[in-house]
Amino acid sequence: MFNGKTVLVTGGTGSFGYRYAKTILSGYKPARFIIFSRDELKQYEMQQVFKDPCMRFFIGDVRDAERLRQAMRGVDYVIHAAALKQVPAAEYNPMECIKTNIHGAENVITAALENEVDKVIALSTDKAANPVNLYGATKLASDKLFVAANNLAGGRRTRFAVVRYGNVVGSRGSVVPLYQRLLESNAPHLPVTDERMTRFWITLQQGVDFVLKNFTRMQGGEIFVPKIPSMRVIDLAKAMAPDLPIEKIGIRPGEKLHEVMCPSDDSHLTLEFDDHYVIRPTIRFFNGDVNYETNAIGETATPVPQGFEYSSGDNTDFLNADDLKQMNGALGV
């Protein structure tokens, strides 16, 4: 579906943008692939890696509505990956997080509608479900904006959806690179916040593939959630350094013991497919009811039981030490 089309990724110089570009260029022939980000150094570095003539690099910030309007001219598909993501930084700089994650989302929506982009997928996070920190709260607001944008579209063709998933193995800022740096510096121990802590776990390629698939599945208004395994943070530390002591440092402000991707309060809206869940919108759109139980490619779902919650703490699929070692080995860790 991307052959001959123009694709734009906001925040495209991040881990997701790199892998997404690699995946698209290896499997499709887009007319243009636009990287939109505010970091000129990262753009320069990315240009040294991706030399395909379809590549375009736009310096810009999602806070700048006019620049987004310019960048989206003639664009068919948008992946909105730009965000301020560090939980402690958001707590100390709340307005900056709000400007990027909420006002930036609004600007992406407006630019997409004005340019009649075909489809937009916004990347979300498990921290947006029942948020306890500002980052999660801004991403919940962003999710609501993108879902409601399908109503703003009216008779226009533009459709919006959200993809929500958990910790990405090996991405910038994740725990795996942190542990690797500590091991390379001969640290005497590895820090673990709490031995009970669990997280959802997904590889970068799995995340990219899930987004790609949902461009074909989406009808507009869905929050897509993949079925992925959980892991205990202490098990990861032991898998990476079985002979190194563990130092328990306590939960940081804004952290949860377990993350949730489908809250129980949304169970009446949640549908289960073979390999993912869909949270339906709470509002009706102008064009009437959409049958989300059958998606755009004919996959069918069943409603989950009332009170169902998809949590990393009681997930039916947990990674064991061997799984974590194998995953880390694939990452070169």
mmCIF file of C-alpha atoms in Angstrom:
data_model
loop_
_atom_site.group_PDB
_atom_site.id
_atom_site.type_symbol
_atom_site.label_atom_id
_atom_site.label_comp_id
_atom_site.label_asym_id
_atom_site.label_seq_id
_atom_site.Cartn_x
_atom_site.Cartn_y
_atom_site.Cartn_z
ATOM 1 C CA MET A 1 0.000 0.000 0.000
ATOM 2 C CA PHE A 2 3.013 2.312 0.307
ATOM 3 C CA ASN A 3 4.251 1.900 -3.276
ATOM 4 C CA GLY A 4 4.130 5.245 -5.032
ATOM 5 C CA LYS A 5 2.833 6.954 -1.890
ATOM 6 C CA THR A 6 4.282 9.690 0.306
ATOM 7 C CA VAL A 7 4.898 8.857 3.967
ATOM 8 C CA LEU A 8 5.809 11.318 6.737
ATOM 9 C CA VAL A 9 7.089 10.446 10.211
ATOM 10 C CA THR A 10 7.128 13.111 12.902
ATOM 11 C CA GLY A 11 9.985 12.635 15.348
ATOM 12 C CA GLY A 12 11.472 10.542 12.568
ATOM 13 C CA THR A 13 15.082 10.615 13.786
ATOM 14 C CA GLY A 14 14.235 8.499 16.838
ATOM 15 C CA SER A 15 14.600 4.738 17.178
ATOM 16 C CA PHE A 16 11.183 4.105 15.643
ATOM 17 C CA GLY A 17 11.832 6.386 12.659
ATOM 18 C CA TYR A 18 15.124 4.646 11.853
ATOM 19 C CA ARG A 19 13.579 1.192 11.879
ATOM 20 C CA TYR A 20 10.433 2.331 10.099
ATOM 21 C CA ALA A 21 12.483 3.891 7.287
ATOM 22 C CA LYS A 22 14.583 0.747 6.953
ATOM 23 C CA THR A 23 11.471 -1.437 6.811
ATOM 24 C CA ILE A 24 9.600 0.721 4.298
ATOM 25 C CA LEU A 25 12.589 1.147 1.982
ATOM 26 C CA SER A 26 13.354 -2.581 1.997
ATOM 27 C CA GLY A 27 9.791 -3.678 1.248
ATOM 28 C CA TYR A 28 8.165 -0.863 -0.723
ATOM 29 C CA LYS A 29 8.859 1.850 -3.284
ATOM 30 C CA PRO A 30 7.436 5.055 -1.814
ATOM 31 C CA ALA A 31 7.398 8.217 -3.904
ATOM 32 C CA ARG A 32 8.717 10.189 -0.914
ATOM 33 C CA PHE A 33 9.623 9.291 2.642
ATOM 34 C CA ILE A 34 9.741 12.402 4.818
ATOM 35 C CA ILE A 35 11.569 12.612 8.132
ATOM 36 C CA PHE A 36 10.179 15.514 10.152
ATOM 37 C CA SER A 37 12.106 16.429 13.309
ATOM 38 C CA ARG A 38 13.714 19.357 15.091
ATOM 39 C CA ASP A 39 17.233 17.921 15.585
ATOM 40 C CA GLU A 40 19.516 18.874 12.705
ATOM 41 C CA LEU A 41 22.415 16.724 13.968
ATOM 42 C CA LYS A 42 20.289 13.578 14.089
ATOM 43 C CA GLN A 43 18.954 14.396 10.633
ATOM 44 C CA TYR A 44 22.484 14.775 9.301
ATOM 45 C CA GLU A 45 23.480 11.441 10.839
ATOM 46 C CA MET A 46 20.387 9.744 9.410
ATOM 47 C CA GLN A 47 21.134 11.124 5.934
ATOM 48 C CA GLN A 48 24.462 9.287 6.025
ATOM 49 C CA VAL A 49 22.597 6.015 6.505
ATOM 50 C CA PHE A 50 19.574 6.445 4.226
ATOM 51 C CA LYS A 51 20.575 7.632 0.757
ATOM 52 C CA ASP A 52 17.526 6.489 -1.206
ATOM 53 C CA PRO A 53 16.427 9.291 -3.584
ATOM 54 C CA CYS A 54 12.901 9.194 -2.112
ATOM 55 C CA MET A 55 14.177 10.392 1.286
ATOM 56 C CA ARG A 56 13.354 13.929 2.394
ATOM 57 C CA PHE A 57 14.439 15.618 5.630
ATOM 58 C CA PHE A 58 12.393 18.473 7.061
ATOM 59 C CA ILE A 59 13.628 20.487 10.029
ATOM 60 C CA GLY A 60 10.582 21.384 12.083
ATOM 61 C CA ASP A 61 8.813 21.104 15.419
ATOM 62 C CA VAL A 62 5.297 19.721 15.904
ATOM 63 C CA ARG A 63 4.643 22.837 17.977
ATOM 64 C CA ASP A 64 4.912 24.823 14.714
ATOM 65 C CA ALA A 65 1.538 24.409 13.000
ATOM 66 C CA GLU A 66 2.499 26.271 9.826
ATOM 67 C CA ARG A 67 5.628 24.179 9.284
ATOM 68 C CA LEU A 68 3.559 21.002 9.664
ATOM 69 C CA ARG A 69 1.078 22.274 7.090
ATOM 70 C CA GLN A 70 3.941 22.837 4.661
ATOM 71 C CA ALA A 71 5.491 19.441 5.335
ATOM 72 C CA MET A 72 2.230 17.516 4.804
ATOM 73 C CA ARG A 73 1.444 18.837 1.352
ATOM 74 C CA GLY A 74 0.896 15.846 -0.897
ATOM 75 C CA VAL A 75 1.387 13.348 1.948
ATOM 76 C CA ASP A 76 -0.685 10.132 1.985
ATOM 77 C CA TYR A 77 0.259 8.542 5.312
ATOM 78 C CA VAL A 78 1.503 10.048 8.586
ATOM 79 C CA ILE A 79 3.026 8.325 11.606
ATOM 80 C CA HIS A 80 3.079 10.674 14.582
ATOM 81 C CA ALA A 81 6.013 9.546 16.730
ATOM 82 C CA ALA A 82 7.231 12.912 18.055
ATOM 83 C CA ALA A 83 6.860 13.293 21.816
ATOM 84 C CA LEU A 84 8.599 14.283 25.013
ATOM 85 C CA LYS A 85 8.825 10.871 26.698
ATOM 86 C CA GLN A 86 11.018 11.028 29.785
ATOM 87 C CA VAL A 87 8.810 10.706 32.869
ATOM 88 C CA PRO A 88 11.024 12.683 35.317
ATOM 89 C CA ALA A 89 11.699 15.424 32.740
ATOM 90 C CA ALA A 90 7.965 15.835 32.178
ATOM 91 C CA GLU A 91 7.364 16.223 35.915
ATOM 92 C CA TYR A 92 9.972 18.995 36.125
ATOM 93 C CA ASN A 93 8.977 20.676 32.842
ATOM 94 C CA PRO A 94 5.223 20.138 32.616
ATOM 95 C CA MET A 95 4.370 22.943 30.197
ATOM 96 C CA GLU A 96 7.031 21.825 27.729
ATOM 97 C CA CYS A 97 5.571 18.319 27.763
ATOM 98 C CA ILE A 98 2.059 19.704 27.264
ATOM 99 C CA LYS A 99 3.171 21.927 24.365
ATOM 100 C CA THR A 100 4.722 19.015 22.475
ATOM 101 C CA ASN A 101 2.466 16.094 23.375
ATOM 102 C CA ILE A 102 -0.923 17.846 23.394
ATOM 103 C CA HIS A 103 -0.614 21.033 21.343
ATOM 104 C CA GLY A 104 1.701 19.195 18.939
ATOM 105 C CA ALA A 105 -0.913 16.471 18.487
ATOM 106 C CA GLU A 106 -3.522 19.112 17.707
ATOM 107 C CA ASN A 107 -1.212 20.651 15.102
ATOM 108 C CA VAL A 108 -0.613 17.278 13.433
ATOM 109 C CA ILE A 109 -4.376 16.677 13.241
ATOM 110 C CA THR A 110 -5.087 20.125 11.782
ATOM 111 C CA ALA A 111 -2.324 19.846 9.179
ATOM 112 C CA ALA A 112 -3.467 16.354 8.160
ATOM 113 C CA LEU A 113 -7.067 17.508 7.716
ATOM 114 C CA GLU A 114 -6.128 20.610 5.754
ATOM 115 C CA ASN A 115 -3.930 18.554 3.405
ATOM 116 C CA GLU A 116 -6.421 15.672 3.169
ATOM 117 C CA VAL A 117 -3.895 13.061 4.251
ATOM 118 C CA ASP A 118 -5.351 9.590 3.769
ATOM 119 C CA LYS A 119 -4.465 7.932 7.099
ATOM 120 C CA VAL A 120 -2.731 9.008 10.316
ATOM 121 C CA ILE A 121 -1.501 6.697 13.078
ATOM 122 C CA ALA A 122 -0.326 8.214 16.360
ATOM 123 C CA LEU A 123 2.043 6.259 18.594
ATOM 124 C CA SER A 124 0.944 6.025 22.203
ATOM 125 C CA THR A 125 2.201 4.272 25.337
ATOM 126 C CA ASP A 126 0.963 1.999 28.089
ATOM 127 C CA LYS A 127 1.490 4.964 30.430
ATOM 128 C CA ALA A 128 -1.559 6.625 28.816
ATOM 129 C CA ALA A 129 -3.855 4.020 30.418
ATOM 130 C CA ASN A 130 -4.902 5.127 33.913
ATOM 131 C CA PRO A 131 -1.995 7.612 33.964
ATOM 132 C CA VAL A 132 -0.210 8.493 37.203
ATOM 133 C CA ASN A 133 2.406 10.814 35.702
ATOM 134 C CA LEU A 134 2.246 13.894 33.498
ATOM 135 C CA TYR A 135 3.757 12.142 30.493
ATOM 136 C CA GLY A 136 1.025 9.491 30.595
ATOM 137 C CA ALA A 137 -1.644 12.142 31.095
ATOM 138 C CA THR A 138 -0.481 14.112 28.048
ATOM 139 C CA LYS A 139 -0.438 10.962 25.931
ATOM 140 C CA LEU A 140 -3.958 10.094 27.094
ATOM 141 C CA ALA A 141 -5.046 13.570 26.007
ATOM 142 C CA SER A 142 -3.255 13.042 22.697
ATOM 143 C CA ASP A 143 -5.021 9.690 22.191
ATOM 144 C CA LYS A 144 -8.385 11.365 22.819
ATOM 145 C CA LEU A 145 -7.560 14.098 20.310
ATOM 146 C CA PHE A 146 -6.658 11.623 17.567
ATOM 147 C CA VAL A 147 -9.764 9.515 18.160
ATOM 148 C CA ALA A 148 -12.051 12.569 18.139
ATOM 149 C CA ALA A 149 -10.328 13.879 14.999
ATOM 150 C CA ASN A 150 -12.333 11.352 12.984
ATOM 151 C CA ASN A 151 -15.396 13.429 13.842
ATOM 152 C CA LEU A 152 -13.642 16.640 12.798
ATOM 153 C CA ALA A 153 -12.879 15.030 9.431
ATOM 154 C CA GLY A 154 -16.562 15.187 8.481
ATOM 155 C CA GLY A 155 -16.830 14.268 4.815
ATOM 156 C CA ARG A 156 -13.084 14.410 4.247
ATOM 157 C CA ARG A 157 -11.224 11.159 3.600
ATOM 158 C CA THR A 158 -8.696 11.534 6.435
ATOM 159 C CA ARG A 159 -8.895 8.857 9.135
ATOM 160 C CA PHE A 160 -7.014 8.687 12.425
ATOM 161 C CA ALA A 161 -6.071 5.776 14.705
ATOM 162 C CA VAL A 162 -3.776 5.169 17.680
ATOM 163 C CA VAL A 163 -1.268 2.390 18.374
ATOM 164 C CA ARG A 164 -0.492 1.758 22.049
ATOM 165 C CA TYR A 165 2.282 -0.566 23.194
ATOM 166 C CA GLY A 166 4.789 -1.064 26.003
ATOM 167 C CA ASN A 167 8.532 -0.804 26.536
ATOM 168 C CA VAL A 168 10.568 -1.173 23.361
ATOM 169 C CA VAL A 169 13.607 -3.407 23.773
ATOM 170 C CA GLY A 170 16.811 -1.522 23.053
ATOM 171 C CA SER A 171 15.239 1.832 22.234
ATOM 172 C CA ARG A 172 16.926 5.010 23.416
ATOM 173 C CA GLY A 173 16.183 5.557 27.088
ATOM 174 C CA SER A 174 15.103 1.967 27.775
ATOM 175 C CA VAL A 175 16.576 -0.158 30.551
ATOM 176 C CA VAL A 176 18.561 -2.533 28.284
ATOM 177 C CA PRO A 177 20.997 0.135 26.974
ATOM 178 C CA LEU A 178 21.277 1.486 30.536
ATOM 179 C CA TYR A 179 22.275 -1.920 31.897
ATOM 180 C CA GLN A 180 24.646 -2.433 28.981
ATOM 181 C CA ARG A 181 26.442 0.848 29.704
ATOM 182 C CA LEU A 182 26.750 -0.091 33.372
ATOM 183 C CA LEU A 183 28.188 -3.480 32.487
ATOM 184 C CA GLU A 184 30.695 -1.930 30.064
ATOM 185 C CA SER A 185 31.851 0.424 32.828
ATOM 186 C CA ASN A 186 32.310 -2.506 35.254
ATOM 187 C CA ALA A 187 29.561 -1.347 37.598
ATOM 188 C CA PRO A 188 29.543 -3.230 40.917
ATOM 189 C CA HIS A 189 25.777 -3.857 40.727
ATOM 190 C CA LEU A 190 22.666 -3.266 38.594
ATOM 191 C CA PRO A 191 19.861 -1.041 39.912
ATOM 192 C CA VAL A 192 16.303 -2.395 40.092
ATOM 193 C CA THR A 193 13.470 -0.195 41.298
ATOM 194 C CA ASP A 194 11.365 -2.996 42.829
ATOM 195 C CA GLU A 195 11.653 -6.765 42.510
ATOM 196 C CA ARG A 196 7.891 -6.988 41.844
ATOM 197 C CA MET A 197 7.951 -4.533 38.919
ATOM 198 C CA THR A 198 6.757 -5.812 35.535
ATOM 199 C CA ARG A 199 6.627 -4.257 32.090
ATOM 200 C CA PHE A 200 5.206 -5.134 28.684
ATOM 201 C CA TRP A 201 8.009 -5.962 26.263
ATOM 202 C CA ILE A 202 8.123 -5.516 22.489
ATOM 203 C CA THR A 203 10.980 -5.369 19.996
ATOM 204 C CA LEU A 204 11.404 -2.345 17.771
ATOM 205 C CA GLN A 205 10.705 -4.420 14.657
ATOM 206 C CA GLN A 206 7.543 -5.854 16.184
ATOM 207 C CA GLY A 207 6.368 -2.330 16.927
ATOM 208 C CA VAL A 208 7.069 -1.180 13.375
ATOM 209 C CA ASP A 209 5.361 -4.229 11.859
ATOM 210 C CA PHE A 210 2.319 -3.679 14.083
ATOM 211 C CA VAL A 211 1.986 -0.081 12.912
ATOM 212 C CA LEU A 212 2.353 -1.133 9.265
ATOM 213 C CA LYS A 213 -0.349 -3.777 9.641
ATOM 214 C CA ASN A 214 -2.743 -1.353 11.295
ATOM 215 C CA PHE A 215 -2.656 0.980 8.309
ATOM 216 C CA THR A 216 -4.491 -1.793 6.455
ATOM 217 C CA ARG A 217 -6.746 -2.693 9.409
ATOM 218 C CA MET A 218 -7.890 0.739 10.527
ATOM 219 C CA GLN A 219 -11.325 2.229 9.895
ATOM 220 C CA GLY A 220 -10.736 5.292 12.073
ATOM 221 C CA GLY A 221 -11.077 5.851 15.802
ATOM 222 C CA GLU A 222 -9.436 2.656 17.053
ATOM 223 C CA ILE A 223 -6.760 2.290 19.707
ATOM 224 C CA PHE A 224 -4.767 -0.782 18.662
ATOM 225 C CA VAL A 225 -3.013 -2.769 21.398
ATOM 226 C CA PRO A 226 -0.743 -5.743 20.521
ATOM 227 C CA LYS A 227 -0.703 -8.963 22.510
ATOM 228 C CA ILE A 228 2.877 -8.993 23.783
ATOM 229 C CA PRO A 229 4.725 -10.676 26.663
ATOM 230 C CA SER A 230 5.565 -9.214 30.052
ATOM 231 C CA MET A 231 8.843 -9.437 31.885
ATOM 232 C CA ARG A 232 9.986 -8.820 35.438
ATOM 233 C CA VAL A 233 12.652 -6.136 35.536
ATOM 234 C CA ILE A 234 14.634 -8.139 38.089
ATOM 235 C CA ASP A 235 14.640 -11.139 35.717
ATOM 236 C CA LEU A 236 16.072 -8.943 32.967
ATOM 237 C CA ALA A 237 18.865 -7.759 35.260
ATOM 238 C CA LYS A 238 19.686 -11.344 36.241
ATOM 239 C CA ALA A 239 19.623 -12.471 32.615
ATOM 240 C CA MET A 240 22.065 -9.744 31.566
ATOM 241 C CA ALA A 241 24.386 -10.116 34.579
ATOM 242 C CA PRO A 242 23.679 -13.350 36.481
ATOM 243 C CA ASP A 243 26.700 -12.928 38.758
ATOM 244 C CA LEU A 244 26.232 -9.250 39.563
ATOM 245 C CA PRO A 245 24.455 -8.089 42.735
ATOM 246 C CA ILE A 246 21.132 -6.265 42.471
ATOM 247 C CA GLU A 247 20.606 -2.911 44.211
ATOM 248 C CA LYS A 248 16.979 -2.030 44.922
ATOM 249 C CA ILE A 249 16.592 1.713 44.496
ATOM 250 C CA GLY A 250 12.822 2.130 44.946
ATOM 251 C CA ILE A 251 10.105 3.269 42.573
ATOM 252 C CA ARG A 252 10.711 6.679 41.053
ATOM 253 C CA PRO A 253 8.055 9.430 41.126
ATOM 254 C CA GLY A 254 5.376 8.729 38.543
ATOM 255 C CA GLU A 255 6.195 5.024 38.145
ATOM 256 C CA LYS A 256 3.832 2.083 38.549
ATOM 257 C CA LEU A 257 4.626 -1.439 39.679
ATOM 258 C CA HIS A 258 2.692 -2.784 36.690
ATOM 259 C CA GLU A 259 1.592 -1.141 33.460
ATOM 260 C CA VAL A 260 -1.861 -1.412 31.887
ATOM 261 C CA MET A 261 -2.730 -1.171 28.195
ATOM 262 C CA CYS A 262 -6.472 -1.979 28.300
ATOM 263 C CA PRO A 263 -8.020 -0.574 31.496
ATOM 264 C CA SER A 264 -10.931 -2.402 33.124
ATOM 265 C CA ASP A 265 -12.997 0.789 32.850
ATOM 266 C CA ASP A 266 -12.757 0.400 29.055
ATOM 267 C CA SER A 267 -13.691 -3.293 29.033
ATOM 268 C CA HIS A 268 -17.115 -2.512 27.516
ATOM 269 C CA LEU A 269 -15.270 -0.921 24.582
ATOM 270 C CA THR A 270 -12.523 -3.535 24.153
ATOM 271 C CA LEU A 271 -12.485 -6.163 21.415
ATOM 272 C CA GLU A 272 -10.134 -9.137 21.242
ATOM 273 C CA PHE A 273 -8.625 -10.224 17.929
ATOM 274 C CA ASP A 274 -6.202 -13.130 17.449
ATOM 275 C CA ASP A 275 -3.029 -11.104 18.031
ATOM 276 C CA HIS A 276 -4.245 -7.752 19.333
ATOM 277 C CA TYR A 277 -6.978 -5.803 21.095
ATOM 278 C CA VAL A 278 -8.920 -2.807 19.855
ATOM 279 C CA ILE A 279 -10.409 -0.182 22.158
ATOM 280 C CA ARG A 280 -13.383 1.343 20.384
ATOM 281 C CA PRO A 281 -14.095 5.085 20.610
ATOM 282 C CA THR A 282 -16.429 6.306 23.332
ATOM 283 C CA ILE A 283 -18.173 8.708 20.944
ATOM 284 C CA ARG A 284 -20.227 8.199 17.796
ATOM 285 C CA PHE A 285 -18.880 9.734 14.624
ATOM 286 C CA PHE A 286 -20.797 11.786 12.107
ATOM 287 C CA ASN A 287 -21.086 8.852 9.682
ATOM 288 C CA GLY A 288 -22.894 6.628 12.184
ATOM 289 C CA ASP A 289 -21.817 3.379 13.764
ATOM 290 C CA VAL A 290 -18.690 1.605 12.529
ATOM 291 C CA ASN A 291 -18.579 -2.172 12.935
ATOM 292 C CA TYR A 292 -15.234 -2.475 14.690
ATOM 293 C CA GLU A 293 -15.811 -6.189 15.320
ATOM 294 C CA THR A 294 -14.787 -6.754 11.698
ATOM 295 C CA ASN A 295 -11.821 -4.670 10.593
ATOM 296 C CA ALA A 296 -10.933 -3.352 7.139
ATOM 297 C CA ILE A 297 -9.180 -6.587 6.114
ATOM 298 C CA GLY A 298 -11.917 -8.899 7.349
ATOM 299 C CA GLU A 299 -10.446 -10.023 10.686
ATOM 300 C CA THR A 300 -13.132 -10.607 13.318
ATOM 301 C CA ALA A 301 -13.151 -9.991 17.060
ATOM 302 C CA THR A 302 -15.143 -10.827 20.150
ATOM 303 C CA PRO A 303 -15.913 -8.486 23.052
ATOM 304 C CA VAL A 304 -13.845 -9.082 26.201
ATOM 305 C CA PRO A 305 -15.610 -9.904 29.502
ATOM 306 C CA GLN A 306 -16.796 -7.022 31.643
ATOM 307 C CA GLY A 307 -14.021 -5.933 34.003
ATOM 308 C CA PHE A 308 -11.263 -7.319 31.758
ATOM 309 C CA GLU A 309 -7.912 -5.573 32.203
ATOM 310 C CA TYR A 310 -4.772 -6.138 30.159
ATOM 311 C CA SER A 311 -1.988 -5.626 32.704
ATOM 312 C CA SER A 312 1.701 -6.492 32.651
ATOM 313 C CA GLY A 313 1.320 -7.921 36.167
ATOM 314 C CA ASP A 314 -1.206 -10.642 35.374
ATOM 315 C CA ASN A 315 -0.374 -11.214 31.710
ATOM 316 C CA THR A 316 -0.679 -14.845 30.579
ATOM 317 C CA ASP A 317 2.609 -14.547 28.643
ATOM 318 C CA PHE A 318 5.820 -13.905 30.618
ATOM 319 C CA LEU A 319 9.381 -13.971 29.312
ATOM 320 C CA ASN A 320 11.690 -16.248 31.300
ATOM 321 C CA ALA A 321 15.457 -15.843 31.714
ATOM 322 C CA ASP A 322 16.241 -17.859 28.574
ATOM 323 C CA ASP A 323 13.794 -15.771 26.524
ATOM 324 C CA LEU A 324 15.407 -12.573 27.768
ATOM 325 C CA LYS A 325 18.918 -13.861 27.033
ATOM 326 C CA GLN A 326 17.848 -14.823 23.514
ATOM 327 C CA MET A 327 16.234 -11.442 22.948
ATOM 328 C CA ASN A 328 19.272 -9.608 24.281
ATOM 329 C CA GLY A 329 21.522 -11.756 22.099
ATOM 330 C CA ALA A 330 19.540 -10.720 19.046
ATOM 331 C CA LEU A 331 20.184 -7.102 20.044
ATOM 332 C CA GLY A 332 23.902 -7.738 20.444
ATOM 333 C CA VAL A 333 23.714 -7.237 24.207
#
